[in-house]
PDB file of C-alpha atoms and ligand atoms in Angstrom:
ATOM      1  CA  MET X 152      -0.626  -0.077  -0.085  1.00  0.00           C
ATOM      2  CA  SER X 153       1.258   3.645  -0.981  1.00  0.00           C
ATOM      3  CA  SER X 154       0.141   6.913   0.456  1.00  0.00           C
ATOM      4  CA  ASN X 155       0.585  10.231  -0.967  1.00  0.00           C
ATOM      5  CA  VAL X 156       0.680  12.986   1.187  1.00  0.00           C
ATOM      6  CA  VAL X 157      -3.050  15.155   0.486  1.00  0.00           C
ATOM      7  CA  ILE X 158      -5.550  16.094   2.599  1.00  0.00           C
ATOM      8  CA  ASN X 159      -9.022  16.425   1.224  1.00  0.00           C
ATOM      9  CA  LEU X 160      -9.985  19.228   2.714  1.00  0.00           C
ATOM     10  CA  VAL X 161     -13.827  18.566   2.820  1.00  0.00           C
ATOM     11  CA  THR X 162     -13.296  15.675   4.720  1.00  0.00           C
ATOM     12  CA  ARG X 163     -10.048  16.241   6.442  1.00  0.00           C
ATOM     13  CA  GLU X 164      -9.641  12.455   5.313  1.00  0.00           C
ATOM     14  CA  GLU X 165      -5.741  11.037   3.709  1.00  0.00           C
ATOM     15  CA  PHE X 166      -5.927  10.713   0.177  1.00  0.00           C
ATOM     16  CA  LYS X 167      -5.169   7.239  -0.494  1.00  0.00           C
ATOM     17  CA  VAL X 168      -3.479   5.071  -3.318  1.00  0.00           C
ATOM     18  CA  SER X 169      -3.907   1.644  -2.622  1.00  0.00           C
ATOM     19  CA  PRO X 170      -2.640  -0.607  -5.620  1.00  0.00           C
ATOM     20  CA  VAL X 171      -4.653  -3.973  -6.154  1.00  0.00           C
ATOM     21  CA  GLN X 172      -3.041  -6.198  -8.574  1.00  0.00           C
ATOM     22  CA  PRO X 173       0.898  -5.401  -9.921  1.00  0.00           C
ATOM     23  CA  ALA X 174       0.327  -4.783 -13.201  1.00  0.00           C
ATOM     24  CA  LEU X 175      -2.385  -1.670 -12.689  1.00  0.00           C
ATOM     25  CA  GLY X 176      -5.243  -0.134 -10.766  1.00  0.00           C
ATOM     26  CA  ALA X 177      -5.870   1.128  -7.493  1.00  0.00           C
ATOM     27  CA  GLU X 178      -8.136   1.252  -5.194  1.00  0.00           C
ATOM     28  CA  ILE X 179      -8.584   5.339  -4.156  1.00  0.00           C
ATOM     29  CA  SER X 180     -10.327   6.100  -0.376  1.00  0.00           C
ATOM     30  CA  GLY X 181     -10.331   9.523   1.003  1.00  0.00           C
ATOM     31  CA  VAL X 182     -12.387  11.814  -1.597  1.00  0.00           C
ATOM     32  CA  ASP X 183     -15.763  12.350  -1.780  1.00  0.00           C
ATOM     33  CA  LEU X 184     -16.753  12.626  -5.025  1.00  0.00           C
ATOM     34  CA  LYS X 185     -19.823  14.289  -4.149  1.00  0.00           C
ATOM     35  CA  GLN X 186     -17.615  17.294  -3.074  1.00  0.00           C
ATOM     36  CA  PRO X 187     -16.224  19.355  -5.467  1.00  0.00           C
ATOM     37  CA  LEU X 188     -12.311  18.697  -5.975  1.00  0.00           C
ATOM     38  CA  THR X 189      -9.635  20.816  -4.612  1.00  0.00           C
ATOM     39  CA  PRO X 190      -6.773  21.823  -7.470  1.00  0.00           C
ATOM     40  CA  GLU X 191      -4.445  19.364  -4.992  1.00  0.00           C
ATOM     41  CA  LEU X 192      -6.936  16.556  -5.175  1.00  0.00           C
ATOM     42  CA  ARG X 193      -7.400  16.798  -8.736  1.00  0.00           C
ATOM     43  CA  ASP X 194      -4.014  17.162  -9.235  1.00  0.00           C
ATOM     44  CA  ALA X 195      -3.617  13.850  -6.740  1.00  0.00           C
ATOM     45  CA  ILE X 196      -5.906  11.797  -8.336  1.00  0.00           C
ATOM     46  CA  LYS X 197      -4.321  12.689 -11.884  1.00  0.00           C
ATOM     47  CA  ALA X 198      -0.518  11.731 -10.844  1.00  0.00           C
ATOM     48  CA  ALA X 199      -2.165   8.276  -9.779  1.00  0.00           C
ATOM     49  CA  LEU X 200      -4.517   7.482 -12.998  1.00  0.00           C
ATOM     50  CA  LEU X 201      -0.860   8.345 -15.119  1.00  0.00           C
ATOM     51  CA  LYS X 202       1.098   5.298 -12.670  1.00  0.00           C
ATOM     52  CA  TYR X 203      -2.073   2.913 -11.941  1.00  0.00           C
ATOM     53  CA  LYS X 204      -4.004   3.698 -15.244  1.00  0.00           C
ATOM     54  CA  VAL X 205      -7.591   2.569 -13.610  1.00  0.00           C
ATOM     55  CA  LEU X 206      -8.589   3.988 -10.270  1.00  0.00           C
ATOM     56  CA  PHE X 207     -11.323   2.376  -7.962  1.00  0.00           C
ATOM     57  CA  PHE X 208     -13.557   4.420  -5.693  1.00  0.00           C
ATOM     58  CA  ARG X 209     -16.701   2.677  -3.864  1.00  0.00           C
ATOM     59  CA  ASP X 210     -19.109   3.941  -2.377  1.00  0.00           C
ATOM     60  CA  GLN X 211     -19.561   7.072  -4.264  1.00  0.00           C
ATOM     61  CA  ASP X 212     -22.946   7.840  -4.869  1.00  0.00           C
ATOM     62  CA  VAL X 213     -23.130  10.743  -7.162  1.00  0.00           C
ATOM     63  CA  SER X 214     -25.943  12.376  -8.546  1.00  0.00           C
ATOM     64  CA  HIS X 215     -25.457  12.918 -12.505  1.00  0.00           C
ATOM     65  CA  ALA X 216     -24.408  16.722 -11.780  1.00  0.00           C
ATOM     66  CA  GLU X 217     -21.355  15.342  -9.604  1.00  0.00           C
ATOM     67  CA  HIS X 218     -20.588  12.873 -12.036  1.00  0.00           C
ATOM     68  CA  VAL X 219     -20.543  15.462 -14.659  1.00  0.00           C
ATOM     69  CA  ALA X 220     -18.816  17.807 -12.970  1.00  0.00           C
ATOM     70  CA  PHE X 221     -15.884  15.250 -11.408  1.00  0.00           C
ATOM     71  CA  ALA X 222     -15.067  14.166 -14.961  1.00  0.00           C
ATOM     72  CA  GLY X 223     -15.360  17.965 -15.909  1.00  0.00           C
ATOM     73  CA  ALA X 224     -12.755  18.814 -14.016  1.00  0.00           C
ATOM     74  CA  PHE X 225     -10.150  16.404 -16.101  1.00  0.00           C
ATOM     75  CA  GLY X 226     -11.134  18.244 -19.324  1.00  0.00           C
ATOM     76  CA  PRO X 227     -14.304  18.512 -21.726  1.00  0.00           C
ATOM     77  CA  LEU X 228     -16.860  15.762 -21.789  1.00  0.00           C
ATOM     78  CA  TYR X 229     -17.639  14.384 -24.913  1.00  0.00           C
ATOM     79  CA  PRO X 230     -21.392  13.073 -25.930  1.00  0.00           C
ATOM     80  CA  HIS X 231     -21.071  10.195 -27.311  1.00  0.00           C
ATOM     81  CA  PRO X 232     -23.377   9.808 -30.988  1.00  0.00           C
ATOM     82  CA  THR X 233     -24.637   6.131 -30.652  1.00  0.00           C
ATOM     83  CA  THR X 234     -25.065   5.207 -26.670  1.00  0.00           C
ATOM     84  CA  THR X 235     -28.673   6.525 -24.926  1.00  0.00           C
ATOM     85  CA  ALA X 236     -27.698   9.777 -22.926  1.00  0.00           C
ATOM     86  CA  ILE X 237     -29.404  10.599 -19.628  1.00  0.00           C
ATOM     87  CA  ASP X 238     -31.837  12.951 -20.041  1.00  0.00           C
ATOM     88  CA  GLY X 239     -30.382  16.386 -19.476  1.00  0.00           C
ATOM     89  CA  PHE X 240     -27.495  14.943 -19.117  1.00  0.00           C
ATOM     90  CA  PRO X 241     -25.653  14.495 -22.861  1.00  0.00           C
ATOM     91  CA  GLU X 242     -22.586  13.498 -21.007  1.00  0.00           C
ATOM     92  CA  ILE X 243     -23.648  10.814 -19.922  1.00  0.00           C
ATOM     93  CA  HIS X 244     -24.265   7.424 -21.737  1.00  0.00           C
ATOM     94  CA  ARG X 245     -26.032   5.144 -20.404  1.00  0.00           C
ATOM     95  CA  ILE X 246     -24.845   1.403 -21.197  1.00  0.00           C
ATOM     96  CA  ALA X 247     -26.962  -1.777 -20.707  1.00  0.00           C
ATOM     97  CA  ARG X 248     -27.824  -4.353 -22.361  1.00  0.00           C
ATOM     98  CA  SER X 249     -28.505  -7.583 -21.272  1.00  0.00           C
ATOM     99  CA  GLN X 250     -28.129 -10.185 -24.346  1.00  0.00           C
ATOM    100  CA  PHE X 251     -24.884 -10.830 -25.206  1.00  0.00           C
ATOM    101  CA  PRO X 252     -23.351 -13.658 -27.770  1.00  0.00           C
ATOM    102  CA  GLN X 253     -22.229 -16.053 -25.802  1.00  0.00           C
ATOM    103  CA  PRO X 254     -18.977 -18.476 -26.671  1.00  0.00           C
ATOM    104  CA  THR X 255     -20.104 -21.596 -28.541  1.00  0.00           C
ATOM    105  CA  PRO X 256     -17.998 -24.982 -29.363  1.00  0.00           C
ATOM    106  CA  GLY X 257     -16.443 -23.104 -31.817  1.00  0.00           C
ATOM    107  CA  GLY X 258     -14.793 -20.664 -29.565  1.00  0.00           C
ATOM    108  CA  PHE X 259     -15.650 -17.383 -28.442  1.00  0.00           C
ATOM    109  CA  PRO X 260     -17.085 -14.756 -30.239  1.00  0.00           C
ATOM    110  CA  ASP X 261     -14.089 -12.134 -30.085  1.00  0.00           C
ATOM    111  CA  ARG X 262     -11.762 -14.835 -32.529  1.00  0.00           C
ATOM    112  CA  LYS X 263     -13.867 -12.572 -34.902  1.00  0.00           C
ATOM    113  CA  PHE X 264     -12.234  -9.468 -33.653  1.00  0.00           C
ATOM    114  CA  ALA X 265     -16.285  -7.755 -33.875  1.00  0.00           C
ATOM    115  CA  GLY X 266     -18.818  -7.760 -31.076  1.00  0.00           C
ATOM    116  CA  PRO X 267     -19.578  -6.373 -27.867  1.00  0.00           C
ATOM    117  CA  SER X 268     -17.474  -8.769 -25.881  1.00  0.00           C
ATOM    118  CA  VAL X 269     -13.988  -8.120 -26.551  1.00  0.00           C
ATOM    119  CA  PHE X 270     -10.590  -6.046 -26.136  1.00  0.00           C
ATOM    120  CA  HIS X 271     -11.111  -2.001 -26.923  1.00  0.00           C
ATOM    121  CA  SER X 272     -10.852   1.164 -25.809  1.00  0.00           C
ATOM    122  CA  ASP X 273     -14.341   4.023 -25.983  1.00  0.00           C
ATOM    123  CA  THR X 274     -14.363   5.984 -28.466  1.00  0.00           C
ATOM    124  CA  SER X 275     -10.465   4.944 -30.638  1.00  0.00           C
ATOM    125  CA  TRP X 276     -12.522   5.222 -34.185  1.00  0.00           C
ATOM    126  CA  ARG X 277     -11.781   8.862 -33.800  1.00  0.00           C
ATOM    127  CA  PHE X 278      -8.502  10.729 -34.940  1.00  0.00           C
ATOM    128  CA  ILE X 279      -8.034  12.457 -30.965  1.00  0.00           C
ATOM    129  CA  PRO X 280      -9.896   9.235 -29.282  1.00  0.00           C
ATOM    130  CA  THR X 281     -11.109  10.578 -25.861  1.00  0.00           C
ATOM    131  CA  TRP X 282      -8.704  10.074 -23.212  1.00  0.00           C
ATOM    132  CA  GLY X 283     -10.636   9.673 -20.266  1.00  0.00           C
ATOM    133  CA  VAL X 284     -13.952   7.734 -18.975  1.00  0.00           C
ATOM    134  CA  VAL X 285     -15.507   8.151 -15.935  1.00  0.00           C
ATOM    135  CA  LEU X 286     -18.409   4.835 -15.583  1.00  0.00           C
ATOM    136  CA  LYS X 287     -20.136   4.722 -12.434  1.00  0.00           C
ATOM    137  CA  GLY X 288     -21.797   1.431 -10.935  1.00  0.00           C
ATOM    138  CA  VAL X 289     -25.657   1.354 -11.142  1.00  0.00           C
ATOM    139  CA  ASN X 290     -27.244  -1.921 -11.407  1.00  0.00           C
ATOM    140  CA  ILE X 291     -25.349  -4.498 -10.735  1.00  0.00           C
ATOM    141  CA  PRO X 292     -26.028  -8.376 -11.015  1.00  0.00           C
ATOM    142  CA  GLU X 293     -24.832 -10.270  -7.629  1.00  0.00           C
ATOM    143  CA  ILE X 294     -22.148 -12.312  -9.494  1.00  0.00           C
ATOM    144  CA  GLY X 295     -20.706 -11.772 -12.687  1.00  0.00           C
ATOM    145  CA  GLY X 296     -20.645  -8.709 -15.047  1.00  0.00           C
ATOM    146  CA  ASP X 297     -16.769  -7.269 -13.788  1.00  0.00           C
ATOM    147  CA  THR X 298     -15.418  -5.621 -15.753  1.00  0.00           C
ATOM    148  CA  ILE X 299     -11.033  -6.082 -17.173  1.00  0.00           C
ATOM    149  CA  TRP X 300      -8.459  -3.956 -17.634  1.00  0.00           C
ATOM    150  CA  VAL X 301      -5.406  -4.700 -19.742  1.00  0.00           C
ATOM    151  CA  ASP X 302      -2.262  -2.433 -19.252  1.00  0.00           C
ATOM    152  CA  ALA X 303      -1.632  -1.503 -22.511  1.00  0.00           C
ATOM    153  CA  GLU X 304       2.039  -0.429 -21.704  1.00  0.00           C
ATOM    154  CA  LYS X 305       3.034  -3.251 -20.200  1.00  0.00           C
ATOM    155  CA  ALA X 306       1.862  -5.853 -22.949  1.00  0.00           C
ATOM    156  CA  TYR X 307       4.198  -3.876 -25.273  1.00  0.00           C
ATOM    157  CA  ALA X 308       7.453  -3.613 -22.745  1.00  0.00           C
ATOM    158  CA  ASN X 309       7.511  -7.649 -22.346  1.00  0.00           C
ATOM    159  CA  LEU X 310       7.576  -8.490 -26.111  1.00  0.00           C
ATOM    160  CA  SER X 311      10.267  -9.704 -27.852  1.00  0.00           C
ATOM    161  CA  ASP X 312      12.338  -7.377 -29.659  1.00  0.00           C
ATOM    162  CA  GLU X 313      11.464  -9.124 -32.780  1.00  0.00           C
ATOM    163  CA  PHE X 314       7.600  -9.004 -32.157  1.00  0.00           C
ATOM    164  CA  LYS X 315       8.064  -5.043 -31.605  1.00  0.00           C
ATOM    165  CA  ALA X 316      10.514  -4.906 -34.408  1.00  0.00           C
ATOM    166  CA  GLU X 317       7.358  -6.879 -36.544  1.00  0.00           C
ATOM    167  CA  LEU X 318       5.193  -3.803 -35.090  1.00  0.00           C
ATOM    168  CA  GLU X 319       7.397  -0.832 -35.675  1.00  0.00           C
ATOM    169  CA  GLY X 320       5.647   1.298 -38.740  1.00  0.00           C
ATOM    170  CA  LYS X 321       2.089  -0.864 -38.285  1.00  0.00           C
ATOM    171  CA  PHE X 322      -1.429   0.977 -38.649  1.00  0.00           C
ATOM    172  CA  ALA X 323      -4.360  -1.135 -37.923  1.00  0.00           C
ATOM    173  CA  THR X 324      -8.066  -0.037 -38.493  1.00  0.00           C
ATOM    174  CA  HIS X 325     -10.649   0.684 -36.660  1.00  0.00           C
ATOM    175  CA  ASP X 326     -14.229   1.295 -37.864  1.00  0.00           C
ATOM    176  CA  PHE X 327     -17.311   2.043 -36.118  1.00  0.00           C
ATOM    177  CA  ARG X 328     -19.249   2.792 -39.046  1.00  0.00           C
ATOM    178  CA  GLU X 329     -21.735   0.084 -38.861  1.00  0.00           C
ATOM    179  CA  ALA X 330     -23.192   1.739 -35.610  1.00  0.00           C
ATOM    180  CA  LEU X 331     -23.077   5.375 -36.769  1.00  0.00           C
ATOM    181  CA  HIS X 332     -25.060   4.170 -39.970  1.00  0.00           C
ATOM    182  CA  LYS X 333     -27.647   3.353 -37.422  1.00  0.00           C
ATOM    183  CA  ALA X 334     -27.495   6.320 -36.148  1.00  0.00           C
ATOM    184  CA  GLY X 335     -27.814   8.121 -38.754  1.00  0.00           C
ATOM    185  CA  LYS X 336     -24.196   9.545 -38.522  1.00  0.00           C
ATOM    186  CA  ASP X 337     -21.075   8.732 -40.363  1.00  0.00           C
ATOM    187  CA  TYR X 338     -17.121   8.787 -39.819  1.00  0.00           C
ATOM    188  CA  PRO X 339     -14.651   7.361 -42.102  1.00  0.00           C
ATOM    189  CA  ILE X 340     -12.517   4.578 -41.085  1.00  0.00           C
ATOM    190  CA  ILE X 341      -9.009   5.375 -38.996  1.00  0.00           C
ATOM    191  CA  ALA X 342      -6.074   4.095 -38.776  1.00  0.00           C
ATOM    192  CA  HIS X 343      -3.451   4.670 -35.774  1.00  0.00           C
ATOM    193  CA  PRO X 344       0.075   3.143 -34.992  1.00  0.00           C
ATOM    194  CA  ILE X 345      -0.323  -0.123 -32.986  1.00  0.00           C
ATOM    195  CA  VAL X 346       2.531   1.302 -30.943  1.00  0.00           C
ATOM    196  CA  ARG X 347       1.948   3.981 -29.357  1.00  0.00           C
ATOM    197  CA  THR X 348       2.950   6.936 -27.454  1.00  0.00           C
ATOM    198  CA  HIS X 349       1.280   7.569 -24.506  1.00  0.00           C
ATOM    199  CA  PRO X 350       1.046  11.793 -24.795  1.00  0.00           C
ATOM    200  CA  GLU X 351       1.699  12.430 -21.360  1.00  0.00           C
ATOM    201  CA  THR X 352       3.851   9.949 -19.710  1.00  0.00           C
ATOM    202  CA  GLY X 353       5.856   9.179 -22.863  1.00  0.00           C
ATOM    203  CA  ALA X 354       5.166   5.130 -22.369  1.00  0.00           C
ATOM    204  CA  LYS X 355       5.230   2.885 -25.957  1.00  0.00           C
ATOM    205  CA  ILE X 356       1.761   0.697 -25.718  1.00  0.00           C
ATOM    206  CA  LEU X 357       0.241  -1.925 -27.403  1.00  0.00           C
ATOM    207  CA  TRP X 358      -2.847  -0.718 -29.071  1.00  0.00           C
ATOM    208  CA  VAL X 359      -5.476  -2.379 -31.177  1.00  0.00           C
ATOM    209  CA  ASN X 360      -9.059  -2.034 -31.008  1.00  0.00           C
ATOM    210  CA  PHE X 361     -10.957  -5.695 -31.396  1.00  0.00           C
ATOM    211  CA  SER X 362     -14.263  -3.811 -31.426  1.00  0.00           C
ATOM    212  CA  GLN X 363     -14.202  -1.865 -34.245  1.00  0.00           C
ATOM    213  CA  LYS X 364     -12.716  -4.442 -37.072  1.00  0.00           C
ATOM    214  CA  PRO X 365      -9.081  -4.131 -37.038  1.00  0.00           C
ATOM    215  CA  GLN X 366      -6.910  -4.932 -39.929  1.00  0.00           C
ATOM    216  CA  VAL X 367      -3.565  -4.339 -40.085  1.00  0.00           C
ATOM    217  CA  LEU X 368      -2.898  -1.977 -43.367  1.00  0.00           C
ATOM    218  CA  GLY X 369      -0.497  -3.978 -45.637  1.00  0.00           C
ATOM    219  CA  LEU X 370      -1.120  -7.334 -44.952  1.00  0.00           C
ATOM    220  CA  SER X 371      -3.573  -9.884 -46.244  1.00  0.00           C
ATOM    221  CA  ARG X 372      -6.760 -10.627 -44.392  1.00  0.00           C
ATOM    222  CA  ALA X 373      -4.810 -13.778 -43.407  1.00  0.00           C
ATOM    223  CA  ASP X 374      -2.209 -12.503 -42.372  1.00  0.00           C
ATOM    224  CA  SER X 375      -3.821  -9.472 -40.517  1.00  0.00           C
ATOM    225  CA  ASP X 376      -5.369 -11.880 -38.412  1.00  0.00           C
ATOM    226  CA  ALA X 377      -2.654 -13.561 -37.746  1.00  0.00           C
ATOM    227  CA  LEU X 378      -0.804 -10.684 -35.988  1.00  0.00           C
ATOM    228  CA  LEU X 379      -3.685  -9.456 -34.513  1.00  0.00           C
ATOM    229  CA  VAL X 380      -4.217 -12.683 -32.497  1.00  0.00           C
ATOM    230  CA  ARG X 381      -0.598 -12.638 -31.358  1.00  0.00           C
ATOM    231  CA  ILE X 382      -1.378  -9.096 -29.873  1.00  0.00           C
ATOM    232  CA  LEU X 383      -4.692 -10.260 -28.520  1.00  0.00           C
ATOM    233  CA  ASP X 384      -3.019 -13.360 -26.488  1.00  0.00           C
ATOM    234  CA  GLU X 385      -0.760 -10.426 -24.807  1.00  0.00           C
ATOM    235  CA  TYR X 386      -3.920  -8.965 -23.673  1.00  0.00           C
ATOM    236  CA  ARG X 387      -5.048 -11.924 -22.458  1.00  0.00           C
ATOM    237  CA  ARG X 388      -2.249 -12.517 -20.001  1.00  0.00           C
ATOM    238  CA  PRO X 389      -3.416 -11.950 -16.595  1.00  0.00           C
ATOM    239  CA  GLU X 390      -0.079 -10.706 -15.372  1.00  0.00           C
ATOM    240  CA  TYR X 391      -1.313  -7.718 -17.600  1.00  0.00           C
ATOM    241  CA  GLN X 392      -4.795  -7.547 -16.008  1.00  0.00           C
ATOM    242  CA  VAL X 393      -6.824  -6.156 -13.482  1.00  0.00           C
ATOM    243  CA  ARG X 394     -10.512  -7.248 -12.534  1.00  0.00           C
ATOM    244  CA  LEU X 395     -13.465  -4.961 -11.094  1.00  0.00           C
ATOM    245  CA  LYS X 396     -16.230  -7.052  -9.149  1.00  0.00           C
ATOM    246  CA  TRP X 397     -18.466  -4.211  -9.731  1.00  0.00           C
ATOM    247  CA  ARG X 398     -20.788  -2.941  -6.790  1.00  0.00           C
ATOM    248  CA  PRO X 399     -23.419  -0.367  -7.341  1.00  0.00           C
ATOM    249  CA  ASN X 400     -21.577   3.200  -6.846  1.00  0.00           C
ATOM    250  CA  THR X 401     -18.257   2.073  -7.799  1.00  0.00           C
ATOM    251  CA  VAL X 402     -17.010   4.644  -9.850  1.00  0.00           C
ATOM    252  CA  VAL X 403     -14.378   3.835 -11.931  1.00  0.00           C
ATOM    253  CA  PHE X 404     -11.854   6.316 -13.579  1.00  0.00           C
ATOM    254  CA  TRP X 405      -9.335   5.037 -16.162  1.00  0.00           C
ATOM    255  CA  ASP X 406      -7.395   5.982 -19.298  1.00  0.00           C
ATOM    256  CA  ASN X 407      -7.908   5.262 -22.327  1.00  0.00           C
ATOM    257  CA  ARG X 408      -4.769   6.043 -23.820  1.00  0.00           C
ATOM    258  CA  ALA X 409      -2.927   3.027 -21.811  1.00  0.00           C
ATOM    259  CA  THR X 410      -5.201   0.255 -21.354  1.00  0.00           C
ATOM    260  CA  SER X 411      -7.922  -1.592 -22.882  1.00  0.00           C
ATOM    261  CA  HIS X 412     -10.696  -2.783 -21.272  1.00  0.00           C
ATOM    262  CA  TYR X 413     -13.034  -6.072 -21.632  1.00  0.00           C
ATOM    263  CA  ALA X 414     -16.951  -6.211 -19.961  1.00  0.00           C
ATOM    264  CA  VAL X 415     -17.344  -9.547 -19.550  1.00  0.00           C
ATOM    265  CA  HIS X 416     -21.264 -10.592 -20.217  1.00  0.00           C
ATOM    266  CA  ASP X 417     -22.009 -13.843 -17.676  1.00  0.00           C
ATOM    267  CA  TYR X 418     -25.416 -12.711 -16.344  1.00  0.00           C
ATOM    268  CA  GLY X 419     -27.296 -13.662 -18.458  1.00  0.00           C
ATOM    269  CA  ASP X 420     -30.854 -11.328 -18.415  1.00  0.00           C
ATOM    270  CA  PHE X 421     -29.690  -9.459 -16.017  1.00  0.00           C
ATOM    271  CA  PRO X 422     -30.491  -5.492 -16.303  1.00  0.00           C
ATOM    272  CA  ARG X 423     -27.002  -4.418 -15.833  1.00  0.00           C
ATOM    273  CA  GLU X 424     -26.601  -0.742 -16.405  1.00  0.00           C
ATOM    274  CA  VAL X 425     -23.624   1.004 -16.151  1.00  0.00           C
ATOM    275  CA  GLN X 426     -23.476   5.179 -16.671  1.00  0.00           C
ATOM    276  CA  ARG X 427     -20.350   6.493 -18.708  1.00  0.00           C
ATOM    277  CA  VAL X 428     -18.953  10.078 -18.847  1.00  0.00           C
ATOM    278  CA  LEU X 429     -15.513  10.293 -21.820  1.00  0.00           C
ATOM    279  CA  ILE X 430     -13.402  13.299 -21.494  1.00  0.00           C
ATOM    280  CA  ALA X 431     -11.668  14.446 -24.821  1.00  0.00           C
ATOM    281  CA  GLU X 432      -8.834  15.921 -25.632  1.00  0.00           C
ATOM    282  CA  LYS X 433     -10.624  19.921 -26.460  1.00  0.00           C
ATOM    283  CA  THR X 434     -14.242  20.671 -27.163  1.00  0.00           C
ATOM    284  CA  LEU X 435     -15.215  19.704 -30.867  1.00  0.00           C
ATOM    285  CA  PRO X 436     -18.131  18.466 -31.983  1.00  0.00           C
ATOM    286  CA  TYR X 437     -17.340  14.638 -33.366  1.00  0.00           C
ATOM    287  CA  GLU X 438     -17.833  14.644 -37.094  1.00  0.00           C
ATOM    288  CA  HIS X 439     -14.405  17.723 -36.599  1.00  0.00           C
ATOM    289  CA  TYR X 440     -12.142  14.952 -34.640  1.00  0.00           C
TER     290      TYR X 440
HETATM  291  C1  SIN Z 585     -17.035   0.304 -21.858  1.00  0.00           C
HETATM  292  O1  SIN Z 585     -17.029  -0.367 -22.536  1.00  0.00           O
HETATM  293  O2  SIN Z 585     -17.161   1.765 -21.917  1.00  0.00           O
HETATM  294  C2  SIN Z 585     -17.904  -0.665 -20.417  1.00  0.00           C
HETATM  295  C3  SIN Z 585     -17.832  -1.365 -19.653  1.00  0.00           C
HETATM  296  C4  SIN Z 585     -18.809  -2.479 -19.174  1.00  0.00           C
HETATM  297  O3  SIN Z 585     -19.712  -1.771 -19.123  1.00  0.00           O
HETATM  298  O4  SIN Z 585     -18.291  -2.501 -17.596  1.00  0.00           O
END
């Protein structure tokens, strides 16, 4: 356990950061997300986020306005074009779905690199993806419905030199057009480098979105799929992961630029609901970046 010496001036509690796995993830205590953040607390949370990549805040019964205010302390918010917004809060997206494709004897659906239950990072289909996510657990099954995050920095760092050389200069596509078209919107297919540099930490990260029909540019479909499977195998290593057992009023803040995540769809028809706010790099309508 580590602790930063920051006192929450509102609650008089000490801000504490407790790592939950060696790779990534930390539980934060001593913060009441219902209260406006002081600049010191905001900076302490941001520093913890850059270090641990995913932060868990338990028992935070924040209202919609408080949810938005907390996320908004870290950057402009992004109203997503295809998810359902909460009435009066276009920045909060309701994520609720209870029927998902289930694994079959032929293999898990994610081998097709498409579908909801796969490693992905939110809005990577955009030229400048949203960088942060603040997700609140609302209706949570007693068991099941966990979320897994993978440390995309460790996934890259531990690759062999040969594999790193193979990935150098390679780009993968991010195609969200099917969902956008259903919502009457459009956006071109974007290609991002498979190995990206985190803009704040400078770390190299392994970054593919398996929910957005990835294809490696310049390779045949078969060679591209073979390369993507090797990347997916890295994401699947438990040593690079943290897995959250949600409770209602758990709030998670993660860095989309350093992680990929996977929502586990193992709760049948339970109406699980989480509510998400996305933090952008800058304020522009989605068509423009
Ligand atoms: C998301 O992909 O942003 C939501 C993750 C979840 O439902 O756990």
